[in-house]
Every structure is written in structure tokens, then in C-alpha cells.
Amino acid sequence: SAAIMGGNIGEGAALGAFGVFSYAAASAGAYGLHVYGQLNPGERAFLWRHPVAGFKIWQAGEGAVGFAKGFAAHRQLDWDNGNVDAVRHAAWGALSGRAVGEGLATDFLTLHEEFVGNTVTQFNRDMTNNRIGIALGVDQSKQSTSAYKLALDGLENKQLKTN
């Protein structure tokens, strides 16, 4: 099962070969076929290698999108506003880092930014905000602070890139 999991003994050993495929299929179902179909090949491969982490990162992404929508509405900002995008990326990074650890969160969020049409400027901005979010989320001294507050603090402290 370690080979199936791409070397991740923890998930593979715990689930066994049948369990890995069952959990990966369930994770893909949790994404919903409409969303799973939008994943790039790297994201799909990650999901099959790390089904538990993939599901947790998906949940973190859903939370970050919901938070960013509320942030945009509260501040009367358009969804395309750089502040909204920065907060969404930082929140997703912080939530993902806490859920699956720095390494897997970084791996997936990097794959997420690798798509046709993503400009170098967008890639660099989003990766910066992802990295800051992940670092804030896994910082042991900040564990009592919500990931959403960490993202907002990052924006207010001008740590996040907004353009």
C-alpha cells in the first residue's frame, strides 16, 4: 500500500490497498464530479496519493472561500479585489497547514496554482499568500488564533500580496 500512496506509509498503512482506493474514490466524490473535473492533473494525482489530506484540503478550501465571500460582502468589495483574493489564499493556506501539515499543504497549493492561463504575476502573488498562510497556520505560537484572523492580520500587517 505504500507504493499506492506514493510512499506515504501513514495513510497507506492505516487504510490498506482497498481502503486507499475506497477513500480516494470517496474523496473524489466529496469534491463532486463537477469540481473533480476542474482539478488539474497534478491535483488529481495528489488526491489519489493522499486521499485523506486531499479531503482535508478541500474542506479547508471551502472554508476559505466562504470566509472570503463574507469578507468581501462586509467590506463591500468585488470578488476580484486583490484583498479578497489575498485573504482567501492565506486562509486556505493556514487551514490546510493546520489540517495536513506544512509539507502536504505546500505540495497541494503549489499544484493548485499550476494551470494554463495563470500568469507569472498571479502565480507568484498566490504562492506568496499561500506560503504566508501556511507558515502562520503551523506556527505553534499562533495555535489559539483562528486561521481566519491570521489571514486578516496578514492583510492588515501588509504581509500579503494584493496585486
CSV table of C-alpha atoms in Angstrom, one decimal:
chain,number,residue,atom,x,y,z
A,1,SER,CA,0.0,0.0,0.0
A,2,ALA,CA,3.0,2.4,0.4
A,3,ALA,CA,3.6,2.2,-3.3
A,4,ILE,CA,-0.1,3.1,-4.0
A,5,MET,CA,0.2,6.0,-1.7
A,6,GLY,CA,3.3,7.3,-3.4
A,7,GLY,CA,5.4,6.4,-0.4
A,8,ASN,CA,3.2,7.9,2.3
A,9,ILE,CA,3.3,5.0,4.8
A,10,GLY,CA,1.0,6.7,7.3
A,11,GLU,CA,-2.1,6.9,5.1
A,12,GLY,CA,-1.4,3.7,3.1
A,13,ALA,CA,-0.6,1.5,6.1
A,14,ALA,CA,-3.7,2.7,8.0
A,15,LEU,CA,-6.1,2.1,5.2
A,16,GLY,CA,-4.7,-0.8,3.3
A,17,ALA,CA,-4.9,-1.1,-0.5
A,18,PHE,CA,-8.6,-1.5,-0.8
A,19,GLY,CA,-9.2,1.3,1.8
A,20,VAL,CA,-6.9,3.6,-0.1
A,21,PHE,CA,-8.9,3.2,-3.3
A,22,SER,CA,-12.2,3.4,-1.5
A,23,TYR,CA,-11.1,6.6,0.4
A,24,ALA,CA,-9.7,8.2,-2.7
A,25,ALA,CA,-13.0,7.5,-4.6
A,26,ALA,CA,-14.9,8.9,-1.6
A,27,SER,CA,-12.7,12.0,-1.6
A,28,ALA,CA,-13.3,12.5,-5.3
A,29,GLY,CA,-17.0,12.1,-4.6
A,30,ALA,CA,-16.7,14.7,-1.8
A,31,TYR,CA,-15.1,17.1,-4.3
A,32,GLY,CA,-18.1,16.4,-6.5
A,33,LEU,CA,-17.7,15.4,-10.1
A,34,HIS,CA,-18.1,19.0,-11.3
A,35,VAL,CA,-15.2,20.1,-9.1
A,36,TYR,CA,-13.1,17.0,-9.6
A,37,GLY,CA,-13.3,17.6,-13.3
A,38,GLN,CA,-11.8,21.1,-12.8
A,39,LEU,CA,-8.7,19.8,-11.0
A,40,ASN,CA,-5.5,19.9,-13.0
A,41,PRO,CA,-3.6,16.6,-13.5
A,42,GLY,CA,-1.2,17.3,-10.6
A,43,GLU,CA,-4.1,18.0,-8.2
A,44,ARG,CA,-5.8,14.8,-9.2
A,45,ALA,CA,-2.6,12.7,-8.8
A,46,PHE,CA,-2.2,14.3,-5.3
A,47,LEU,CA,-5.8,13.3,-4.4
A,48,TRP,CA,-5.1,9.7,-5.3
A,49,ARG,CA,-1.8,9.6,-3.5
A,50,HIS,CA,-3.1,11.4,-0.4
A,51,PRO,CA,-6.8,10.9,-0.2
A,52,VAL,CA,-7.2,11.9,3.5
A,53,ALA,CA,-5.1,15.0,3.0
A,54,GLY,CA,-6.9,15.8,-0.2
A,55,PHE,CA,-10.2,15.7,1.5
A,56,LYS,CA,-9.0,17.9,4.4
A,57,ILE,CA,-7.5,20.5,2.0
A,58,TRP,CA,-10.8,20.5,0.1
A,59,GLN,CA,-12.6,21.2,3.3
A,60,ALA,CA,-10.1,24.0,4.1
A,61,GLY,CA,-10.7,25.5,0.7
A,62,GLU,CA,-14.4,25.5,1.1
A,63,GLY,CA,-14.0,27.3,4.4
A,64,ALA,CA,-11.6,29.8,3.0
A,65,VAL,CA,-14.0,30.6,0.1
A,66,GLY,CA,-16.9,31.1,2.4
A,67,PHE,CA,-14.8,33.3,4.6
A,68,ALA,CA,-13.6,35.4,1.7
A,69,LYS,CA,-17.2,35.8,0.4
A,70,GLY,CA,-18.2,37.1,3.8
A,71,PHE,CA,-15.1,39.4,4.0
A,72,ALA,CA,-16.0,40.8,0.5
A,73,ALA,CA,-19.6,41.4,1.4
A,74,HIS,CA,-18.8,43.0,4.8
A,75,ARG,CA,-16.3,45.4,3.2
A,76,GLN,CA,-18.4,45.8,0.0
A,77,LEU,CA,-15.6,44.6,-2.2
A,78,ASP,CA,-15.8,42.7,-5.5
A,79,TRP,CA,-14.8,39.1,-5.6
A,80,ASP,CA,-11.9,40.0,-7.9
A,81,ASN,CA,-10.5,42.5,-5.4
A,82,GLY,CA,-6.8,41.8,-4.5
A,83,ASN,CA,-7.5,42.0,-0.8
A,84,VAL,CA,-10.2,39.3,-1.1
A,85,ASP,CA,-8.0,37.0,-3.1
A,86,ALA,CA,-5.1,37.5,-0.7
A,87,VAL,CA,-7.3,36.7,2.3
A,88,ARG,CA,-8.7,33.6,0.6
A,89,HIS,CA,-5.3,32.3,-0.2
A,90,ALA,CA,-3.9,33.0,3.2
A,91,ALA,CA,-6.9,31.5,5.0
A,92,TRP,CA,-6.7,28.3,2.8
A,93,GLY,CA,-3.0,28.0,3.5
A,94,ALA,CA,-3.5,28.4,7.2
A,95,LEU,CA,-6.4,26.0,7.4
A,96,SER,CA,-4.6,23.5,5.2
A,97,GLY,CA,-1.3,23.7,7.1
A,98,ARG,CA,-3.1,23.0,10.3
A,99,ALA,CA,-5.1,20.1,8.8
A,100,VAL,CA,-2.3,18.2,7.0
A,101,GLY,CA,1.0,19.9,7.9
A,102,GLU,CA,3.3,22.3,6.1
A,103,GLY,CA,4.6,19.8,3.5
A,104,LEU,CA,1.4,18.4,2.1
A,105,ALA,CA,-0.3,21.8,2.2
A,106,THR,CA,2.6,23.3,0.3
A,107,ASP,CA,2.6,20.5,-2.2
A,108,PHE,CA,-1.1,20.7,-3.0
A,109,LEU,CA,-1.4,24.5,-3.1
A,110,THR,CA,1.6,24.7,-5.4
A,111,LEU,CA,-0.1,22.2,-7.7
A,112,HIS,CA,-3.3,24.2,-7.5
A,113,GLU,CA,-1.5,27.3,-8.9
A,114,GLU,CA,0.0,25.3,-11.9
A,115,PHE,CA,-2.7,25.7,-14.5
A,116,VAL,CA,-2.8,27.0,-18.1
A,117,GLY,CA,-3.6,30.7,-18.1
A,118,ASN,CA,-2.2,31.5,-14.7
A,119,THR,CA,0.2,34.4,-15.3
A,120,VAL,CA,3.6,34.6,-13.6
A,121,THR,CA,2.4,37.6,-11.6
A,122,GLN,CA,-0.7,35.7,-10.4
A,123,PHE,CA,1.3,32.6,-9.6
A,124,ASN,CA,3.9,34.5,-7.6
A,125,ARG,CA,1.2,36.5,-5.7
A,126,ASP,CA,-0.9,33.5,-4.9
A,127,MET,CA,2.1,31.4,-3.9
A,128,THR,CA,3.3,34.1,-1.6
A,129,ASN,CA,0.0,34.3,0.1
A,130,ASN,CA,-0.3,30.5,0.3
A,131,ARG,CA,3.2,30.3,1.9
A,132,ILE,CA,2.4,33.0,4.4
A,133,GLY,CA,-0.9,31.4,5.3
A,134,ILE,CA,0.7,28.0,5.8
A,135,ALA,CA,3.5,29.5,7.9
A,136,LEU,CA,1.0,31.3,10.1
A,137,GLY,CA,-1.2,28.3,10.4
A,138,VAL,CA,1.5,25.9,11.5
A,139,ASP,CA,3.2,28.4,13.9
A,140,GLN,CA,2.8,26.8,17.3
A,141,SER,CA,2.7,30.2,19.0
A,142,LYS,CA,-0.4,31.1,17.0
A,143,GLN,CA,-2.5,27.9,17.5
A,144,SER,CA,-5.1,29.7,19.7
A,145,THR,CA,-5.8,32.2,16.9
A,146,SER,CA,-8.3,31.3,14.2
A,147,ALA,CA,-6.9,30.8,10.7
A,148,TYR,CA,-9.3,33.4,9.5
A,149,LYS,CA,-8.0,36.0,12.0
A,150,LEU,CA,-4.4,35.1,11.0
A,151,ALA,CA,-5.3,35.8,7.3
A,152,LEU,CA,-6.9,39.2,8.2
A,153,ASP,CA,-3.9,40.1,10.4
A,154,GLY,CA,-1.6,39.2,7.5
A,155,LEU,CA,-3.6,41.6,5.3
A,156,GLU,CA,-3.6,44.4,7.8
A,157,ASN,CA,0.1,44.0,8.6
A,158,LYS,CA,0.8,44.2,4.8
A,159,GLN,CA,2.4,40.7,4.8
A,160,LEU,CA,0.1,39.6,1.9
A,161,LYS,CA,0.4,40.5,-1.7
A,162,THR,CA,-2.7,42.1,-3.1
A,163,ASN,CA,-1.6,42.9,-6.7
